[in-house]
XYZ file of C-alpha atoms in Angstrom:
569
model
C 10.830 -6.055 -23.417
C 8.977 -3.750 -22.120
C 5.019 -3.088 -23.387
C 4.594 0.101 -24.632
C 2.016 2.316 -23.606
C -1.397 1.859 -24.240
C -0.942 -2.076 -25.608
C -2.988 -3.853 -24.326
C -4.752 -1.666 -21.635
C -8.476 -2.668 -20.292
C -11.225 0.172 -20.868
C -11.660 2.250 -17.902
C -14.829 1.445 -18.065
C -14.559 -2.214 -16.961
C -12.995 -2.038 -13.436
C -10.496 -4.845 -13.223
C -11.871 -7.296 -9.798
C -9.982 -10.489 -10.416
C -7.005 -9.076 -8.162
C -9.563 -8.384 -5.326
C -11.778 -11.549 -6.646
C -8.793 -14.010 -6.145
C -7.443 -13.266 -2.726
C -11.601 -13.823 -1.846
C -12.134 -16.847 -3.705
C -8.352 -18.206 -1.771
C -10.558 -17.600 1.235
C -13.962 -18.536 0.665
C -14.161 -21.099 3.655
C -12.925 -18.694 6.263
C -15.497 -16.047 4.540
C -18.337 -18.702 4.373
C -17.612 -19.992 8.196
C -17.220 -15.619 9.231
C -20.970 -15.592 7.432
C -22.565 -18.679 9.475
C -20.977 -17.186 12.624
C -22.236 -13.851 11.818
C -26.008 -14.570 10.739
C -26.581 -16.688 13.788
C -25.458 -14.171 15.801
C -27.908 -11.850 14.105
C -30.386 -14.599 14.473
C -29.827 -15.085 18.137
C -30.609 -10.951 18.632
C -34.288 -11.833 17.619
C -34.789 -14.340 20.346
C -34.603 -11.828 23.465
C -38.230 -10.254 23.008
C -39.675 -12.971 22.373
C -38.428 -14.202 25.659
C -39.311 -11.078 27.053
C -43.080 -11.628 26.093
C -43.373 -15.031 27.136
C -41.628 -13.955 30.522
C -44.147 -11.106 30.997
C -47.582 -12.795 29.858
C -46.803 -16.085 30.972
C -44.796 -15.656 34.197
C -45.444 -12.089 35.552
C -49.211 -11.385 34.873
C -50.264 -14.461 35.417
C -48.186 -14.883 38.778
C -46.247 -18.167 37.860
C -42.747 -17.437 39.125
C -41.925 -20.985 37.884
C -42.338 -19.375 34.365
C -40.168 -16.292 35.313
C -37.474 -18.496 36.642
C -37.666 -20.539 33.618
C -37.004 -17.445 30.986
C -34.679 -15.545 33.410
C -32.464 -19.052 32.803
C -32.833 -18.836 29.282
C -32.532 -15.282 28.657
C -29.016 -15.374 30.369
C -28.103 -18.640 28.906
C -29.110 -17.194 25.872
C -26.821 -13.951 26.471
C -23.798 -15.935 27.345
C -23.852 -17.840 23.951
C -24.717 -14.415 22.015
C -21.487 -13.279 23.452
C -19.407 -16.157 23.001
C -20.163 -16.056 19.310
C -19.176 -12.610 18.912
C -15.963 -12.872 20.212
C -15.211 -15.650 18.164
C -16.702 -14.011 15.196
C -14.422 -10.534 15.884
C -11.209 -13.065 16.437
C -12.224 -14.503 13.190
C -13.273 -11.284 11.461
C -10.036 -9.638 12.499
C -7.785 -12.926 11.354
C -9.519 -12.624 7.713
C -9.510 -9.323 7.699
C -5.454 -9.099 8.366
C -4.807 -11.433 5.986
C -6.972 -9.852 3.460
C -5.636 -6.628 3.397
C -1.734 -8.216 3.474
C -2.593 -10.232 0.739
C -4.127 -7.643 -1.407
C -0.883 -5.517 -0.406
C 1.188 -7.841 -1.878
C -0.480 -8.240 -4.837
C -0.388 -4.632 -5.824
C 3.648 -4.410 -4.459
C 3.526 -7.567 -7.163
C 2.701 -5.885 -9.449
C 4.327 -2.229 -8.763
C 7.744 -4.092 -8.590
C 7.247 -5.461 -12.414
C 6.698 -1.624 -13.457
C 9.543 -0.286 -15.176
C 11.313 2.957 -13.127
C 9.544 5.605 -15.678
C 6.529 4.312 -14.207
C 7.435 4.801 -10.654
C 9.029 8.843 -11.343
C 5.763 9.373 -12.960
C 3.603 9.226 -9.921
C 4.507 11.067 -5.936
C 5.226 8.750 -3.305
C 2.514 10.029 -1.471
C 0.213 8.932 -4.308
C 1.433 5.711 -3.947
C 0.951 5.525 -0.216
C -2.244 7.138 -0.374
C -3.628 4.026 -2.935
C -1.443 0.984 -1.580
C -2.490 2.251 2.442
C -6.418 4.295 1.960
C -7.398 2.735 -1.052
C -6.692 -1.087 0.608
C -7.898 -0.483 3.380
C -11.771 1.208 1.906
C -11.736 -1.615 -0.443
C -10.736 -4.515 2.218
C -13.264 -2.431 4.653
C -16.270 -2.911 2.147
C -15.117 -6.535 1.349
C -15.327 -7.289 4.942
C -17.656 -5.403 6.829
C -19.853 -3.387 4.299
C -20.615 -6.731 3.276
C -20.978 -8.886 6.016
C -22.665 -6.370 8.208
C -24.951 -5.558 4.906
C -26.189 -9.300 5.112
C -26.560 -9.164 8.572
C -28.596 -5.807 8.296
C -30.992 -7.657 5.517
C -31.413 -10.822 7.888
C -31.850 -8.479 11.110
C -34.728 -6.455 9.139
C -36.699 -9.324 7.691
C -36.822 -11.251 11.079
C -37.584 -8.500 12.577
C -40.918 -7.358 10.430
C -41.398 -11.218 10.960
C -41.793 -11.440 14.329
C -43.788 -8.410 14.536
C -46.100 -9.909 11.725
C -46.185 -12.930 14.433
C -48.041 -10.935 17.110
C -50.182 -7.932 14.831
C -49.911 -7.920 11.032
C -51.658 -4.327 10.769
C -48.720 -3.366 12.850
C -46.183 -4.909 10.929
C -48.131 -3.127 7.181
C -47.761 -0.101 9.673
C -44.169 -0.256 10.020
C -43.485 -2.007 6.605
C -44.459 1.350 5.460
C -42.421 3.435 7.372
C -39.229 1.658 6.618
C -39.249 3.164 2.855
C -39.576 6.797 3.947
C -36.671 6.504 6.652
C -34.992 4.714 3.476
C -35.783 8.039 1.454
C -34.766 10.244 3.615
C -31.476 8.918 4.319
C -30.631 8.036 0.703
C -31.762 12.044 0.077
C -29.164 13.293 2.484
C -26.146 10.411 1.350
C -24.714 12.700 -1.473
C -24.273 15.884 0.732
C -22.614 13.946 3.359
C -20.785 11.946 1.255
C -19.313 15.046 -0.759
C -18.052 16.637 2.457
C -16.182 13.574 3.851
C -14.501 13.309 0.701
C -13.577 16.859 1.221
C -12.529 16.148 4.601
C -10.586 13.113 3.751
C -8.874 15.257 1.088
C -8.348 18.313 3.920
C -6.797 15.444 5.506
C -4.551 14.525 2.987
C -3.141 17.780 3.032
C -2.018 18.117 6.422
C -0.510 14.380 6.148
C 1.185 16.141 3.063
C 2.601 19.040 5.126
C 4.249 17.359 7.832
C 5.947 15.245 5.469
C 7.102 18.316 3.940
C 8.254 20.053 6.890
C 9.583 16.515 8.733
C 11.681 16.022 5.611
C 12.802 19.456 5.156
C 13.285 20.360 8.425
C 16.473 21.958 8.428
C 16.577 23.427 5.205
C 13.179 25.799 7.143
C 14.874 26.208 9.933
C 17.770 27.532 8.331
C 15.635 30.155 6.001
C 13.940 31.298 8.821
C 10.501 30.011 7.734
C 9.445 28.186 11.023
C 6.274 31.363 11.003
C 5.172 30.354 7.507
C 5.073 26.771 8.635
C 3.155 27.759 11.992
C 0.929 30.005 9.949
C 0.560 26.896 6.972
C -0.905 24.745 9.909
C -2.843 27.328 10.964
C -4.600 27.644 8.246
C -4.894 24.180 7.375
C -6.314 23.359 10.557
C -8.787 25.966 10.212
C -9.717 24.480 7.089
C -10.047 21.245 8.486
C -12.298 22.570 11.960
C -14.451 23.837 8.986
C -14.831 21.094 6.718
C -15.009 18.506 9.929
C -18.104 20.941 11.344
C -19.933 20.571 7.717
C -19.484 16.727 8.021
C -20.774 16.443 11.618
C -23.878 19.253 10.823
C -24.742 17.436 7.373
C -24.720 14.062 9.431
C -27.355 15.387 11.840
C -29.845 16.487 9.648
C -29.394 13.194 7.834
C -29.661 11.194 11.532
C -32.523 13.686 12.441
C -35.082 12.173 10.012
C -34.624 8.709 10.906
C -34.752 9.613 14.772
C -37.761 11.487 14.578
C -39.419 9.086 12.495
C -38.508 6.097 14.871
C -40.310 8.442 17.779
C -43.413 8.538 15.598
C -43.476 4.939 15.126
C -42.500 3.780 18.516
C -45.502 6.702 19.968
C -48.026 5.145 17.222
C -47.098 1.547 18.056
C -47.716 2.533 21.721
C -51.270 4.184 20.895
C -52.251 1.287 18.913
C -50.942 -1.419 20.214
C -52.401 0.174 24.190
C -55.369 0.165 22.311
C -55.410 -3.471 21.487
C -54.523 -4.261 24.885
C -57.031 -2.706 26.444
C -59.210 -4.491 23.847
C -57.874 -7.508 24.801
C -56.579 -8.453 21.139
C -52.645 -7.606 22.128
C -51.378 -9.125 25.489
C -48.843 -6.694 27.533
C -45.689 -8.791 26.648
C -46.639 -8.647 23.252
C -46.380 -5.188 23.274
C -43.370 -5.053 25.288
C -41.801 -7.510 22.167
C -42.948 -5.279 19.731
C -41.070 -2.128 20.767
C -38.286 -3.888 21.050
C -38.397 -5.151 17.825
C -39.372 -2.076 16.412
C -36.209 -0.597 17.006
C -34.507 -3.565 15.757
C -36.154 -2.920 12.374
C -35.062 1.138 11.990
C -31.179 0.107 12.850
C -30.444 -2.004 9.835
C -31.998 0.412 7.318
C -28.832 3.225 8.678
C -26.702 0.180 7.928
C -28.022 -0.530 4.443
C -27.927 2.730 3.148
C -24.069 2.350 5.012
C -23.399 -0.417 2.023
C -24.820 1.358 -0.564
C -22.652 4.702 0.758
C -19.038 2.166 1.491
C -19.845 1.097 -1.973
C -19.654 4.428 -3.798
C -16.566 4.715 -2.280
C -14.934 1.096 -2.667
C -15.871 2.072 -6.382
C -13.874 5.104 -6.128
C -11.009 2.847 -4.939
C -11.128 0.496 -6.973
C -10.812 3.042 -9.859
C -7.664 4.275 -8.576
C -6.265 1.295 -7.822
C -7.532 -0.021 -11.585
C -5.253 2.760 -12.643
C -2.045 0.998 -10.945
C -2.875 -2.375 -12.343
C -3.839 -1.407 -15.560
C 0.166 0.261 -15.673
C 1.824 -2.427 -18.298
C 4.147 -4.302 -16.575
C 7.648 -4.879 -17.926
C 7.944 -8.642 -19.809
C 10.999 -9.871 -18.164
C 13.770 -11.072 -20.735
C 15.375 -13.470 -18.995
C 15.223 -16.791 -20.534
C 17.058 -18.919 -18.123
C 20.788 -19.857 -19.035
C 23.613 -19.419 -16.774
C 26.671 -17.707 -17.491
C 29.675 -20.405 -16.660
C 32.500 -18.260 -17.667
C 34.802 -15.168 -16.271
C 31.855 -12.819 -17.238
C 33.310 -10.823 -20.075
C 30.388 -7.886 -20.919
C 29.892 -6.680 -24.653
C 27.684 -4.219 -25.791
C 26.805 -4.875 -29.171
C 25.371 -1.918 -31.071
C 22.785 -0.787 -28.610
C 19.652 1.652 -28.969
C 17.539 2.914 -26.496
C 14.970 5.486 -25.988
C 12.420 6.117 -23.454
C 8.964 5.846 -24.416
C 7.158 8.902 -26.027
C 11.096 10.016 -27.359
C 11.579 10.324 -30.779
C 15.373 10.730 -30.574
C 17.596 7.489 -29.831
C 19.323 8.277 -25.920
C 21.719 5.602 -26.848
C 22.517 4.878 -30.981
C 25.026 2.558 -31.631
C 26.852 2.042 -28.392
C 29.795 -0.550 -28.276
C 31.507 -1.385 -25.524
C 33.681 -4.787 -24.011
C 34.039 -5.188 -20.625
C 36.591 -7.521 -19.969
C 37.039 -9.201 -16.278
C 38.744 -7.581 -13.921
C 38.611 -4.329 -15.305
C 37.747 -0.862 -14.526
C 35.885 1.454 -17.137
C 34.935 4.643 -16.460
C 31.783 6.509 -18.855
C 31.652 10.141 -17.857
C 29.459 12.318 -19.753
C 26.932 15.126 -18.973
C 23.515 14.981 -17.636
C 20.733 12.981 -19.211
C 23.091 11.730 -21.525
C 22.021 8.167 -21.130
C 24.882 6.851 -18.569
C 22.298 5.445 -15.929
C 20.410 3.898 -18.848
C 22.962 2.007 -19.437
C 23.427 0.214 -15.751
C 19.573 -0.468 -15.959
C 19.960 -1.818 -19.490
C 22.532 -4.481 -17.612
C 19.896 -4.895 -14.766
C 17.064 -5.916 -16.977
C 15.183 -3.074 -15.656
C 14.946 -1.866 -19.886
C 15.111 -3.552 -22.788
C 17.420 -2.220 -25.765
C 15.036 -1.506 -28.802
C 18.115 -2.984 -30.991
C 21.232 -4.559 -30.317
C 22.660 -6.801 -27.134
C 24.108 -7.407 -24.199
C 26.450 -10.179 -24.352
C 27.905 -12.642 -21.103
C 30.285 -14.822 -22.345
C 28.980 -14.618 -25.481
C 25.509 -15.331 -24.575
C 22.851 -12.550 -25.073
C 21.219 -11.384 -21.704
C 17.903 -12.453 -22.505
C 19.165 -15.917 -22.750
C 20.555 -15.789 -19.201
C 18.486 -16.579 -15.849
C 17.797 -12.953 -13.837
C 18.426 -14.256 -10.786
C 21.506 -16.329 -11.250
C 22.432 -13.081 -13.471
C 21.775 -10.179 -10.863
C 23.275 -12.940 -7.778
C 26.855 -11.845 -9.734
C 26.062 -8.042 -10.090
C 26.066 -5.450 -7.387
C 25.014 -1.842 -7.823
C 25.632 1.139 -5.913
C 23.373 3.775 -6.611
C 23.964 7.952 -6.959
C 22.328 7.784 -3.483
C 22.645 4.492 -2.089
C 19.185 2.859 -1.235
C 19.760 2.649 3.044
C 16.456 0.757 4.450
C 15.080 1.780 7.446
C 16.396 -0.272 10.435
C 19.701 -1.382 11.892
C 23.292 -1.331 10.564
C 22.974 -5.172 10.366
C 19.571 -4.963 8.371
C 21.298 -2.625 5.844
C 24.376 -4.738 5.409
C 22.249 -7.768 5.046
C 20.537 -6.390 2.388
C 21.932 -8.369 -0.736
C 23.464 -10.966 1.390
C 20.959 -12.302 4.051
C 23.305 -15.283 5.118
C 25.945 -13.114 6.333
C 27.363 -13.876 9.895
C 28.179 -10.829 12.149
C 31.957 -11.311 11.959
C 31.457 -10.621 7.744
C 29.742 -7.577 8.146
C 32.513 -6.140 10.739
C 35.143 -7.427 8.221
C 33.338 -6.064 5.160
C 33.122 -2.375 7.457
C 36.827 -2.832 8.093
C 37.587 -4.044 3.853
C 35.726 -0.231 3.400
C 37.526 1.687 6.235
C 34.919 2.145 8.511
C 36.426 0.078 11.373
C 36.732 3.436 13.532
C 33.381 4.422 13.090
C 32.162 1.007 13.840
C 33.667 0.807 16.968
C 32.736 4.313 17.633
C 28.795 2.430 17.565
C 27.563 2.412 21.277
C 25.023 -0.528 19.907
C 27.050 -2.256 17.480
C 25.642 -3.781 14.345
C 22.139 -3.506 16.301
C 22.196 0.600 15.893
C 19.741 2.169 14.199
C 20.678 3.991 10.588
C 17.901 6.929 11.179
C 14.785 7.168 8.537
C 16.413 6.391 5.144
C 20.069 6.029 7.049
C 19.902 9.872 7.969
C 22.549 9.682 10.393
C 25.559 9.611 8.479
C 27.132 11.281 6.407
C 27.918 11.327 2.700
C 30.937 9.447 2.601
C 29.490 6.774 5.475
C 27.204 6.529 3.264
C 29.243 5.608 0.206
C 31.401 2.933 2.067
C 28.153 1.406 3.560
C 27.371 0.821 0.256
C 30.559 -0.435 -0.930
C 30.212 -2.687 2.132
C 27.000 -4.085 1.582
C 28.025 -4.882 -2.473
C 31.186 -6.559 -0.909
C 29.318 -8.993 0.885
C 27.706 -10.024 -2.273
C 30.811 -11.428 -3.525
C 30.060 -9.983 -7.069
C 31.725 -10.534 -10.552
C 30.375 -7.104 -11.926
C 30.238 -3.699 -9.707
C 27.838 -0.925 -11.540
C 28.723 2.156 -10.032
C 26.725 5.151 -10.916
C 28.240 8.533 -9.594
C 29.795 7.090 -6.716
C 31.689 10.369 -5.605
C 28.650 13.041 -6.081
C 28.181 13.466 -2.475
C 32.205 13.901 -1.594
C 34.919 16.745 -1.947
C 37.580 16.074 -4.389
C 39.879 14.405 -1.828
C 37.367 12.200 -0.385
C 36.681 10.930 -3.671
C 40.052 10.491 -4.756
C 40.396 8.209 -1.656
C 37.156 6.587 -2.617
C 38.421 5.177 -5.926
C 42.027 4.281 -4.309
C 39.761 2.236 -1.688
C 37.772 0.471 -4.963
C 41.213 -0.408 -6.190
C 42.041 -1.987 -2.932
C 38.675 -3.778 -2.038
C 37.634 -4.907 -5.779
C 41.081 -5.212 -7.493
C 40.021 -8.734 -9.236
C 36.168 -7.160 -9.924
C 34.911 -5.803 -12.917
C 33.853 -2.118 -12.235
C 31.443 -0.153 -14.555
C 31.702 3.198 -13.136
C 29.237 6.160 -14.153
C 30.489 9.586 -13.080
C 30.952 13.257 -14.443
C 33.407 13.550 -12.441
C 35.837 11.443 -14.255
C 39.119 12.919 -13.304
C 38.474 11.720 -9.318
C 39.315 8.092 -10.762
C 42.799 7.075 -11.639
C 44.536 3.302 -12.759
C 41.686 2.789 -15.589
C 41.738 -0.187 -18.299
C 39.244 2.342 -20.457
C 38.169 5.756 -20.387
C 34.889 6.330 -22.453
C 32.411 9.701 -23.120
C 29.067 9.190 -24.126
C 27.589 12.068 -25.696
C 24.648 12.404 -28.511
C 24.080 9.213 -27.810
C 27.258 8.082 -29.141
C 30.723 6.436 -26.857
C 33.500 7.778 -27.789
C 36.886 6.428 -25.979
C 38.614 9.214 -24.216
C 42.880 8.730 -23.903
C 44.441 10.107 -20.991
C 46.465 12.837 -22.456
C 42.891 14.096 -23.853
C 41.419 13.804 -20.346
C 44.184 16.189 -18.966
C 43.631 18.449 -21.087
């Protein structure tokens, strides 16, 4: 059955993080051994001044060339592991980070699949792609490196006001106090910047929105003579996007110009005060040396904390977003788990059915037997309730009362998969994926050798055309099989269901896309290719289809049969 809207939804105030929580926790050793690697790295970047001082005050001023020799080794040693552990740490970062983002992927494809197809119409593709591909990715981005580098940032910045405590601690109280107004000034500027690469990553949206527009439309432009308002649309969105892209980059200085400045203040009163205690003799000349160096390794990390407080604004954002996808209620699927063992004969038993938010039943009473081996036409107009009823038969809704009888047994008693193994349906405008004839073909039946696809092609009529392939079963369909045509279209599908081997065919407006005497050799070809198979066919178009065992018209949400002599007429 499928949960009605608004049972049992989660305030929007709690933001749902078990689906991002659980792919973590699955991971926690690779995360925990990513950590170690990366704090000792971060670790290891505090020993080179140190090194530094020892090599000047030990080895250079006091002329010991042993001494030099001795940190020259180590700083190089010390570089060659530094860089060893960063490669491994970006091999391992990249591993867990791959397998982070394909793992939340499939859980939110999980979970999209179990929606019910109102849910899918009720939101644009590219609002879809936009969460399941930007959203991800911010959200696996923050998991990853906001994180990771925000620990590292922490552990930098403490040993780094450590070591400088080590050698002066009025100069590290100097710089202690300096860290909170770059902090300040940087946390001032976030929410300008941050507003205008939102509006840039919107401007951005648009354009990705436009070519898919004019890519997918393409023809229809060029043949209304439009190709100027599409030159003058990217025109102006470009324009748009120079713009917002120049606010971003000008917003970004002012907020980089603080901390810069401020660093040249420190590093100019480090050098006054700490000269000064050299020439006192307090401070020796490598410990000065160290302390610069570490200086600047205490004014990076703030940039990257106030980077994980600004990726975590936005993870938020994405997470909200993507809350709204999982907190879509999932259909309950009715399948209980029996098989059907006998010759498959269908009865609808007094079905309703409305969509949710309708007042009025779409179907309200229907009856209908479907015995096997026949072939039923239901013609009716549009919005009627004729596709409803193919989905009713694929699970994908649930009648509100009623049932849907196999052999006597109601379809929520049967197992889905053993169910939908004996049921092929060819779609108003057949689903072709994206790759090769033999990817298409293989579709529903992912076992089939290459000689059962060429026979299937051949069962359908499409020998000539086959053999017509320079490639074969290896040629590529187009994007969304765009290179044939209508009726190549139909008999690929036809195909493809053949090699199924079904015991019910659902066919909803099979002959939409073809002329009347295409169609009419469509449904002689059914008769020849499915002559023992029970055939459900949708159409409004019901006078392309001859030989039928049962005529019906649905109408008001009522079936009504139909005899031939009132068909003709």
């Amino acid at each position: 059955m499928l949960t009605r809207p608004g049972s049992g939804r989660k305030s929007s105030q709690a933001l749902p993080w078990g689906w991002l929580y659980r792919p973590l926790k699955a991971r926690r050793l690779a995360l925990a051994r990513l950590l170690a690697l990366s704090l000792l790295t971060t670790g290891l970047a505090l020993l080179p001044p140190l090194l530094t001082q020892r090599l000047i005050d030990q080895g250079l001023t006091q002329g010991d060339f042993t001494w030099v020799v001795t940190y020259v080794t180590a700083l190089v040693l010390l570089g060659l592991v530094t860089l060893t552990l960063q490669g491994v740490t970006r091999l391992q970062h990249v591993a867990l980070s791959a397998r982070l983002l394909l793992s939340l992927r499939r859980s939110l494809l999980r979970h999209l699949l179990r929606l019910a197809p109102a849910r899918w119409q009720a939101r644009g593709r590219g609002d879809l792609m936009s969460r399941l591909d930007g959203d991800l990715s911010v959200l696996q981005g923050f998991a990853l490196d906001g994180l990771l580098g925000g620990l590292s940032n922490l552990l930098g910045l403490v040993g780094a006001l450590a070591m400088i405590g080590v050698f002066s601690p009025l100069l590290m109280a100097l710089i202690a106090v300096l860290v909170p107004i770059q902090w300040l000034w940087l946390r001032a500027w976030r929410p300008a910047l941050t507003r205008r690469q939102q509006a840039l990553r919107e401007q951005s949206g648009d354009i990705s929105g436009f070519w898919q527009d004019t890519l997918a439309h393409g023809p229809w432009f060029q043949g209304q003579a439009l190709e100027a308002s599409r030159l003058n649309r990217l025109q102006g969105l470009g324009h748009e996007q120079l713009r917002r892209l120049l606010a971003v980059r000008w917003v970004g200085f002012l907020s980089d110009m603080g901390p810069q400045l401020i660093l040249a203040l420190a590093r100019a009163g480090v050098l006054l005060l700490g000269g000064y205690l050299v020439i006192q003799g307090r401070l020796q000349l490598g410990e000065l040396v160290a302390l610069l160096a570490y200086l600047g390794m205490v004014m990076a990390p703030i940039g990257g904390l106030l980077g994980l407080y600004g990726g975590w604004q936005r993870a938020r954002v994405s997470a909200e977003r993507l809350a709204e996808l999982f907190d879509e209620p999932a259909m309950r699927d009715p399948y209980l788990g029996k098989r059907p063992c006998g010759p498959d004969e269908i009865r609808l038993e007094h079905l309703r059915f409305r969509h949710s938010g309708q007042t009025e039943w779409l179907l309200d009473g229907v009856e209908l037997t479907l015995e096997p081996g026949t072939k039923v036409l239901i013609e009716g107009p549009s919005g009627a309730g004729k596709s409803s009823l193919i989905r009713l038969l694929l699970g994908l809704e649930t009648p509100e009362e009623g049932a849907i009888r196999v052999d006597g047994v109601p379809l929520v008693e049967l197992s889905r998969h053993h169910w939908l193994k004996r049921v092929a349906w060819v779609e108003q405008h057949p689903s072709l994926l994206r790759g090769s004839l033999a990817q298409t073909l293989r579709a529903l039946a992912p076992e089939a050798k290459d000689h059962e696809l060429i026979e299937a092609l051949a069962r359908v009529g499409l020998s000539d055309w086959f053999n017509g392939l320079p490639l074969g079963l290896d040629t590529e369909l187009g994007d969304l099989g765009g290179r044939v045509s209508g009726g190549q279209r139909a008999r690929l599908a036809l195909a493809r269901a053949l090699l199924k081997k079904p015991r019910l065919v659902l066919l909803d407006e099979p002959t939409s896309a073809l002329d009347p005497e295409a169609a009419r050799a469509f449904d002689t070809l059914l008769d020849q290719v499915l002559a023992d198979t029970s055939r459900l066919i949708i159409s409004h178009q019901g006078d392309n289809f001859r030989n039928l065992d049962g005529r019906y018209r649905l109408a008001t949400g009522r079936l009504v049969a139909v005899s031939e002599s009132a068909s003709c007429l």
